[in-house]
Amino acid sequence: MSNGIKSVISDSNVVTNHPTMAEPFGNALIELAKENDRIIGLSADLAKYTDIHVFRDAFPQRFYNVGMSEQLLMCAAGGLAKEGFIPFATTYATFIARRCYDFISQAICEHNTNVKIIGGLPGLQSGYGPSHQATDDLAILGSMPNLTIIDPCDALEMQQATKAVAAFNGPVYMRLLRGNRVPVVLDKYDYQFEIGKAKLLRDGADVLMISCGEMTMRCLDAAEALEKDNIHAAVLHVPTIKPLDRETILAEVKKSGRLVVTAENHSIVGGLGSLVANLLVDEQVSAVLKKIALPDRYLAAGTLETLQDTYEISTRAVISQVKSYLN
């Protein structure tokens, strides 16, 4: 691991001051492939940008590039899975959610086919504008039957989740943290990823932050800063969006009269915040709930750090919003 640099946009598409790790997904896939010859990799001409290029270089005979045809990518992955392989199909999350929906439904999920779909640049991880900003992927894919959806927090969880996904029988969509400088955060918390399980990383009496993906990293950083102002924040990490760990979320919300804040790198429509709100209504649990999420509109292009501040999902923005909610 190497030291991250504060307030610099790394090639992992994550602004961080944490230690980092290179290509956790691709390297985990290599380790799995050494033990299981059924694991294969696929790309739609974006191998270098989804970290599967390291798998390609290690196992060239088990890698397939279908070119710039994402629909074909999903159909090929579905066919290979039916022949007993475990395909990891990688491309940008925007293409997966928007271009491939029908093909994922018909070729993969309807038949409960054992395909692992890995989406690069999820949420606001790109400054290139709406065509590359998958701010709606959880909402679009969340309604698809049979599809398990995972949003890892850091490099450690990216590795652990890749291994868990390979062992899991059924279709999975997993958001990708990629590049040479993927933050490492969860090593401090004796963390072990489990599909379908949320974990309380730290406790606090004033506010409960329920977060997923890289927003958990920012919530943990925010909680440390808030502690200095005598604001005690708990952080509940929810890496599996579907199926949601309803039991753990409800148990934490019911603990006390804490403010509940959801935080996600996704549109405020149809993501983690919406799922938690629906859960509390369904179970008739009373709580003051606020949502930190991206706005319901197409986002601008620009530098990533500026965009994260502008759309209020940076650590600074999380701190500011929690303080305003409590006041």
GROMACS .gro file of C-alpha atoms in nm:
model
  327
    1MET     CA    1   0.000   0.000   0.000
    2SER     CA    2   0.104   0.357  -0.057
    3ASN     CA    3   0.008   0.676   0.120
    4GLY     CA    4  -0.276   0.875  -0.032
    5ILE     CA    5  -0.254   1.252  -0.079
    6LYS     CA    6  -0.521   1.473   0.069
    7SER     CA    7  -0.754   1.659  -0.168
    8VAL     CA    8  -0.606   1.505  -0.482
    9ILE     CA    9  -0.811   1.319  -0.742
   10SER     CA   10  -0.644   0.982  -0.774
   11ASP     CA   11  -0.675   0.747  -1.069
   12SER     CA   12  -0.908   0.539  -0.853
   13ASN     CA   13  -1.172   0.810  -0.912
   14VAL     CA   14  -1.190   0.863  -0.535
   15VAL     CA   15  -1.075   1.174  -0.347
   16THR     CA   16  -0.892   1.043  -0.040
   17ASN     CA   17  -0.629   1.100   0.226
   18HIS     CA   18  -0.628   0.734   0.328
   19PRO     CA   19  -0.374   0.462   0.248
   20THR     CA   20  -0.442   0.303  -0.088
   21MET     CA   21  -0.417  -0.026  -0.275
   22ALA     CA   22  -0.383  -0.097  -0.646
   23GLU     CA   23  -0.646  -0.284  -0.853
   24PRO     CA   24  -0.811  -0.479  -0.570
   25PHE     CA   25  -1.080  -0.627  -0.797
   26GLY     CA   26  -0.848  -0.747  -1.072
   27ASN     CA   27  -0.596  -0.893  -0.829
   28ALA     CA   28  -0.865  -1.071  -0.628
   29LEU     CA   29  -0.998  -1.221  -0.950
   30ILE     CA   30  -0.652  -1.351  -1.036
   31GLU     CA   31  -0.626  -1.526  -0.699
   32LEU     CA   32  -0.969  -1.682  -0.746
   33ALA     CA   33  -0.887  -1.795  -1.100
   34LYS     CA   34  -0.577  -1.978  -0.978
   35GLU     CA   35  -0.806  -2.201  -0.771
   36ASN     CA   36  -1.105  -2.222  -1.005
   37ASP     CA   37  -1.068  -2.271  -1.380
   38ARG     CA   38  -1.436  -2.188  -1.436
   39ILE     CA   39  -1.376  -1.817  -1.365
   40ILE     CA   40  -1.350  -1.610  -1.683
   41GLY     CA   41  -1.339  -1.239  -1.758
   42LEU     CA   42  -1.518  -1.030  -2.019
   43SER     CA   43  -1.502  -0.667  -2.122
   44ALA     CA   44  -1.670  -0.437  -2.373
   45ASP     CA   45  -1.344  -0.275  -2.480
   46LEU     CA   46  -1.284  -0.118  -2.137
   47ALA     CA   47  -1.054  -0.371  -1.969
   48LYS     CA   48  -0.798  -0.112  -1.863
   49TYR     CA   49  -1.069   0.105  -1.707
   50THR     CA   50  -1.238  -0.171  -1.506
   51ASP     CA   51  -0.916  -0.330  -1.371
   52ILE     CA   52  -0.988  -0.660  -1.546
   53HIS     CA   53  -0.681  -0.597  -1.763
   54VAL     CA   54  -0.466  -0.745  -1.486
   55PHE     CA   55  -0.674  -1.065  -1.506
   56ARG     CA   56  -0.647  -1.055  -1.887
   57ASP     CA   57  -0.269  -1.037  -1.867
   58ALA     CA   58  -0.252  -1.326  -1.619
   59PHE     CA   59  -0.508  -1.547  -1.797
   60PRO     CA   60  -0.527  -1.440  -2.163
   61GLN     CA   61  -0.700  -1.763  -2.267
   62ARG     CA   62  -0.981  -1.699  -2.018
   63PHE     CA   63  -1.054  -1.341  -2.120
   64TYR     CA   64  -1.293  -1.219  -2.392
   65ASN     CA   65  -1.326  -0.868  -2.532
   66VAL     CA   66  -1.656  -0.834  -2.720
   67GLY     CA   67  -1.578  -0.482  -2.841
   68MET     CA   68  -1.804  -0.182  -2.796
   69SER     CA   69  -2.121  -0.388  -2.765
   70GLU     CA   70  -2.244  -0.399  -2.408
   71GLN     CA   71  -2.565  -0.586  -2.494
   72LEU     CA   72  -2.357  -0.861  -2.654
   73LEU     CA   73  -2.141  -0.863  -2.341
   74MET     CA   74  -2.442  -0.956  -2.127
   75CYS     CA   75  -2.572  -1.216  -2.371
   76ALA     CA   76  -2.227  -1.378  -2.399
   77ALA     CA   77  -2.189  -1.383  -2.021
   78GLY     CA   78  -2.531  -1.544  -1.984
   79GLY     CA   79  -2.444  -1.814  -2.238
   80LEU     CA   80  -2.109  -1.888  -2.079
   81ALA     CA   81  -2.273  -1.918  -1.738
   82LYS     CA   82  -2.519  -2.172  -1.875
   83GLU     CA   83  -2.220  -2.379  -1.986
   84GLY     CA   84  -2.092  -2.389  -1.628
   85PHE     CA   85  -1.847  -2.100  -1.629
   86ILE     CA   86  -1.846  -1.812  -1.377
   87PRO     CA   87  -1.822  -1.502  -1.598
   88PHE     CA   88  -1.726  -1.160  -1.461
   89ALA     CA   89  -1.862  -0.910  -1.715
   90THR     CA   90  -1.716  -0.561  -1.677
   91THR     CA   91  -1.794  -0.222  -1.827
   92TYR     CA   92  -1.903   0.122  -1.707
   93ALA     CA   93  -2.202   0.128  -1.472
   94THR     CA   94  -2.387   0.376  -1.696
   95PHE     CA   95  -2.378   0.130  -1.985
   96ILE     CA   96  -2.486  -0.159  -1.763
   97ALA     CA   97  -2.790   0.018  -1.622
   98ARG     CA   98  -2.902   0.213  -1.928
   99ARG     CA   99  -2.795   0.018  -2.237
  100CYS     CA  100  -2.815  -0.337  -2.105
  101TYR     CA  101  -3.128  -0.347  -1.891
  102ASP     CA  102  -3.337  -0.568  -2.119
  103PHE     CA  103  -3.046  -0.799  -2.195
  104ILE     CA  104  -2.961  -0.844  -1.826
  105SER     CA  105  -3.326  -0.918  -1.758
  106GLN     CA  106  -3.380  -1.163  -2.044
  107ALA     CA  107  -3.040  -1.335  -2.071
  108ILE     CA  108  -2.935  -1.336  -1.707
  109CYS     CA  109  -3.186  -1.260  -1.433
  110GLU     CA  110  -3.497  -1.430  -1.576
  111HIS     CA  111  -3.302  -1.757  -1.578
  112ASN     CA  112  -3.121  -1.682  -1.249
  113THR     CA  113  -2.795  -1.726  -1.439
  114ASN     CA  114  -2.464  -1.722  -1.249
  115VAL     CA  115  -2.321  -1.400  -1.401
  116LYS     CA  116  -2.123  -1.138  -1.209
  117ILE     CA  117  -2.169  -0.788  -1.354
  118ILE     CA  118  -1.910  -0.532  -1.245
  119GLY     CA  119  -1.983  -0.161  -1.302
  120GLY     CA  120  -1.707   0.099  -1.321
  121LEU     CA  121  -1.753   0.470  -1.238
  122PRO     CA  122  -2.065   0.421  -1.024
  123GLY     CA  123  -2.239   0.730  -0.890
  124LEU     CA  124  -2.032   1.049  -0.906
  125GLN     CA  125  -1.686   0.906  -0.974
  126SER     CA  126  -1.629   1.083  -1.305
  127GLY     CA  127  -1.599   1.446  -1.403
  128TYR     CA  128  -1.693   1.373  -1.764
  129GLY     CA  129  -2.060   1.458  -1.730
  130PRO     CA  130  -2.388   1.262  -1.741
  131SER     CA  131  -2.280   1.006  -2.003
  132HIS     CA  132  -2.026   0.865  -1.756
  133GLN     CA  133  -2.200   0.939  -1.424
  134ALA     CA  134  -2.404   0.637  -1.313
  135THR     CA  135  -2.616   0.826  -1.063
  136ASP     CA  136  -2.921   0.605  -1.122
  137ASP     CA  137  -2.784   0.249  -1.145
  138LEU     CA  138  -2.911   0.129  -0.807
  139ALA     CA  139  -3.260   0.258  -0.882
  140ILE     CA  140  -3.270   0.112  -1.234
  141LEU     CA  141  -3.131  -0.230  -1.147
  142GLY     CA  142  -3.285  -0.253  -0.800
  143SER     CA  143  -3.624  -0.354  -0.935
  144MET     CA  144  -3.489  -0.652  -1.131
  145PRO     CA  145  -3.584  -0.989  -0.976
  146ASN     CA  146  -3.308  -1.234  -0.878
  147LEU     CA  147  -3.034  -0.967  -0.892
  148THR     CA  148  -2.812  -0.920  -0.586
  149ILE     CA  149  -2.663  -0.567  -0.568
  150ILE     CA  150  -2.343  -0.475  -0.383
  151ASP     CA  151  -2.175  -0.136  -0.324
  152PRO     CA  152  -1.830  -0.184  -0.160
  153CYS     CA  153  -1.666   0.084   0.054
  154ASP     CA  154  -1.292   0.041  -0.002
  155ALA     CA  155  -1.017  -0.176  -0.147
  156LEU     CA  156  -1.037  -0.430   0.135
  157GLU     CA  157  -1.409  -0.480   0.083
  158MET     CA  158  -1.362  -0.484  -0.295
  159GLN     CA  159  -1.133  -0.785  -0.252
  160GLN     CA  160  -1.356  -0.959   0.001
  161ALA     CA  161  -1.672  -0.896  -0.198
  162THR     CA  162  -1.517  -1.025  -0.522
  163LYS     CA  163  -1.441  -1.354  -0.349
  164ALA     CA  164  -1.789  -1.372  -0.194
  165VAL     CA  165  -1.954  -1.293  -0.526
  166ALA     CA  166  -1.757  -1.569  -0.702
  167ALA     CA  167  -1.878  -1.821  -0.444
  168PHE     CA  168  -2.238  -1.700  -0.459
  169ASN     CA  169  -2.470  -1.883  -0.699
  170GLY     CA  170  -2.678  -1.632  -0.891
  171PRO     CA  171  -2.662  -1.302  -1.079
  172VAL     CA  172  -2.485  -1.014  -0.905
  173TYR     CA  173  -2.433  -0.649  -0.991
  174MET     CA  174  -2.139  -0.496  -0.802
  175ARG     CA  175  -2.021  -0.137  -0.815
  176LEU     CA  176  -1.648  -0.112  -0.878
  177LEU     CA  177  -1.375   0.084  -0.701
  178ARG     CA  178  -1.087   0.082  -0.948
  179GLY     CA  179  -0.738   0.209  -1.023
  180ASN     CA  180  -0.395   0.230  -0.866
  181ARG     CA  181  -0.503   0.423  -0.556
  182VAL     CA  182  -0.818   0.269  -0.410
  183PRO     CA  183  -0.857   0.378  -0.044
  184VAL     CA  184  -0.816   0.131   0.243
  185VAL     CA  185  -1.041   0.216   0.539
  186LEU     CA  186  -1.207  -0.091   0.685
  187ASP     CA  187  -0.886  -0.259   0.807
  188LYS     CA  188  -0.930  -0.058   1.130
  189TYR     CA  189  -1.263  -0.223   1.208
  190ASP     CA  190  -1.189  -0.598   1.192
  191TYR     CA  191  -1.426  -0.604   0.896
  192GLN     CA  192  -1.538  -0.907   0.698
  193PHE     CA  193  -1.781  -0.868   0.410
  194GLU     CA  194  -2.088  -1.093   0.396
  195ILE     CA  195  -2.352  -1.075   0.125
  196GLY     CA  196  -2.675  -0.940   0.272
  197LYS     CA  197  -2.520  -0.817   0.597
  198ALA     CA  198  -2.479  -0.464   0.733
  199LYS     CA  199  -2.226  -0.385   1.006
  200LEU     CA  200  -2.209  -0.115   1.271
  201LEU     CA  201  -1.856   0.024   1.238
  202ARG     CA  202  -1.881   0.277   1.519
  203ASP     CA  203  -2.150   0.375   1.769
  204GLY     CA  204  -2.275   0.716   1.877
  205ALA     CA  205  -2.562   0.861   2.076
  206ASP     CA  206  -2.656   1.164   1.865
  207VAL     CA  207  -2.687   1.053   1.504
  208LEU     CA  208  -2.699   0.725   1.313
  209MET     CA  209  -2.546   0.747   0.966
  210ILE     CA  210  -2.657   0.460   0.741
  211SER     CA  211  -2.426   0.451   0.440
  212CYS     CA  212  -2.308   0.243   0.148
  213GLY     CA  213  -2.014   0.240  -0.091
  214GLU     CA  214  -1.748   0.507  -0.065
  215MET     CA  215  -1.988   0.724   0.138
  216THR     CA  216  -1.913   0.499   0.435
  217MET     CA  217  -1.552   0.618   0.416
  218ARG     CA  218  -1.670   0.978   0.422
  219CYS     CA  219  -1.916   0.913   0.705
  220LEU     CA  220  -1.639   0.759   0.915
  221ASP     CA  221  -1.417   1.061   0.849
  222ALA     CA  222  -1.709   1.292   0.925
  223ALA     CA  223  -1.784   1.108   1.250
  224GLU     CA  224  -1.427   1.161   1.369
  225ALA     CA  225  -1.450   1.533   1.293
  226LEU     CA  226  -1.793   1.565   1.457
  227GLU     CA  227  -1.659   1.399   1.772
  228LYS     CA  228  -1.433   1.702   1.822
  229ASP     CA  229  -1.746   1.916   1.841
  230ASN     CA  230  -1.903   1.678   2.095
  231ILE     CA  231  -2.138   1.527   1.835
  232HIS     CA  232  -2.136   1.148   1.865
  233ALA     CA  233  -2.215   0.973   1.536
  234ALA     CA  234  -2.269   0.606   1.468
  235VAL     CA  235  -2.192   0.463   1.123
  236LEU     CA  236  -2.383   0.161   0.993
  237HIS     CA  237  -2.229   0.030   0.671
  238VAL     CA  238  -2.476  -0.132   0.430
  239PRO     CA  239  -2.276  -0.282   0.141
  240THR     CA  240  -2.556  -0.502   0.012
  241ILE     CA  241  -2.831  -0.290  -0.138
  242LYS     CA  242  -3.035  -0.593  -0.241
  243PRO     CA  243  -3.125  -0.791  -0.039
  244LEU     CA  244  -3.127  -0.520   0.227
  245ASP     CA  245  -3.033  -0.619   0.582
  246ARG     CA  246  -3.367  -0.508   0.721
  247GLU     CA  247  -3.314  -0.664   1.064
  248THR     CA  248  -2.988  -0.481   1.142
  249ILE     CA  249  -3.112  -0.147   1.010
  250LEU     CA  250  -3.433  -0.166   1.213
  251ALA     CA  251  -3.244  -0.269   1.527
  252GLU     CA  252  -3.009   0.030   1.502
  253VAL     CA  253  -3.288   0.279   1.426
  254LYS     CA  254  -3.490   0.152   1.723
  255LYS     CA  255  -3.202   0.185   1.971
  256SER     CA  256  -3.280   0.543   2.066
  257GLY     CA  257  -3.424   0.867   1.941
  258ARG     CA  258  -3.119   0.944   1.729
  259LEU     CA  259  -3.136   1.144   1.411
  260VAL     CA  260  -3.106   0.901   1.118
  261VAL     CA  261  -2.908   1.013   0.812
  262THR     CA  262  -2.865   0.799   0.500
  263ALA     CA  263  -2.563   0.867   0.279
  264GLU     CA  264  -2.502   0.735  -0.071
  265ASN     CA  265  -2.315   0.814  -0.391
  266HIS     CA  266  -2.637   0.788  -0.594
  267SER     CA  267  -2.943   0.989  -0.683
  268ILE     CA  268  -3.178   1.071  -0.399
  269VAL     CA  269  -3.438   0.876  -0.600
  270GLY     CA  270  -3.451   0.500  -0.563
  271GLY     CA  271  -3.128   0.425  -0.376
  272LEU     CA  272  -3.037   0.345  -0.016
  273GLY     CA  273  -3.225   0.642   0.132
  274SER     CA  274  -3.546   0.541  -0.044
  275LEU     CA  275  -3.506   0.179   0.068
  276VAL     CA  276  -3.451   0.278   0.432
  277ALA     CA  277  -3.747   0.519   0.423
  278ASN     CA  278  -3.971   0.248   0.277
  279LEU     CA  279  -3.851   0.002   0.540
  280LEU     CA  280  -3.933   0.236   0.829
  281VAL     CA  281  -4.279   0.306   0.687
  282ASP     CA  282  -4.348  -0.063   0.623
  283GLU     CA  283  -4.249  -0.155   0.979
  284GLN     CA  284  -4.418   0.154   1.130
  285VAL     CA  285  -4.095   0.268   1.295
  286SER     CA  286  -4.087   0.636   1.384
  287ALA     CA  287  -3.764   0.827   1.318
  288VAL     CA  288  -3.638   1.163   1.196
  289LEU     CA  289  -3.477   1.067   0.864
  290LYS     CA  290  -3.260   1.288   0.643
  291LYS     CA  291  -3.095   1.186   0.314
  292ILE     CA  292  -2.750   1.277   0.184
  293ALA     CA  293  -2.747   1.189  -0.183
  294LEU     CA  294  -2.702   1.331  -0.530
  295PRO     CA  295  -2.980   1.556  -0.662
  296ASP     CA  296  -3.247   1.434  -0.903
  297ARG     CA  297  -3.094   1.585  -1.214
  298TYR     CA  298  -2.813   1.537  -1.465
  299LEU     CA  299  -2.485   1.653  -1.313
  300ALA     CA  300  -2.220   1.885  -1.450
  301ALA     CA  301  -1.873   1.806  -1.577
  302GLY     CA  302  -1.569   1.927  -1.385
  303THR     CA  303  -1.303   1.823  -1.138
  304LEU     CA  304  -1.421   1.543  -0.913
  305GLU     CA  305  -1.343   1.714  -0.583
  306THR     CA  306  -1.533   2.028  -0.689
  307LEU     CA  307  -1.831   1.823  -0.804
  308GLN     CA  308  -1.844   1.626  -0.478
  309ASP     CA  309  -1.850   1.952  -0.282
  310THR     CA  310  -2.103   2.108  -0.517
  311TYR     CA  311  -2.343   1.817  -0.492
  312GLU     CA  312  -2.278   1.779  -0.118
  313ILE     CA  313  -2.143   1.425  -0.093
  314SER     CA  314  -1.787   1.515   0.016
  315THR     CA  315  -1.672   1.465   0.375
  316ARG     CA  316  -1.693   1.839   0.432
  317ALA     CA  317  -2.050   1.838   0.304
  318VAL     CA  318  -2.149   1.543   0.524
  319ILE     CA  319  -2.016   1.724   0.833
  320SER     CA  320  -2.199   2.044   0.743
  321GLN     CA  321  -2.528   1.870   0.670
  322VAL     CA  322  -2.527   1.663   0.990
  323LYS     CA  323  -2.463   1.974   1.197
  324SER     CA  324  -2.746   2.160   1.023
  325TYR     CA  325  -2.986   1.869   1.076
  326LEU     CA  326  -2.907   1.856   1.447
  327ASN     CA  327  -2.958   2.229   1.484
   0.00000   0.00000   0.00000
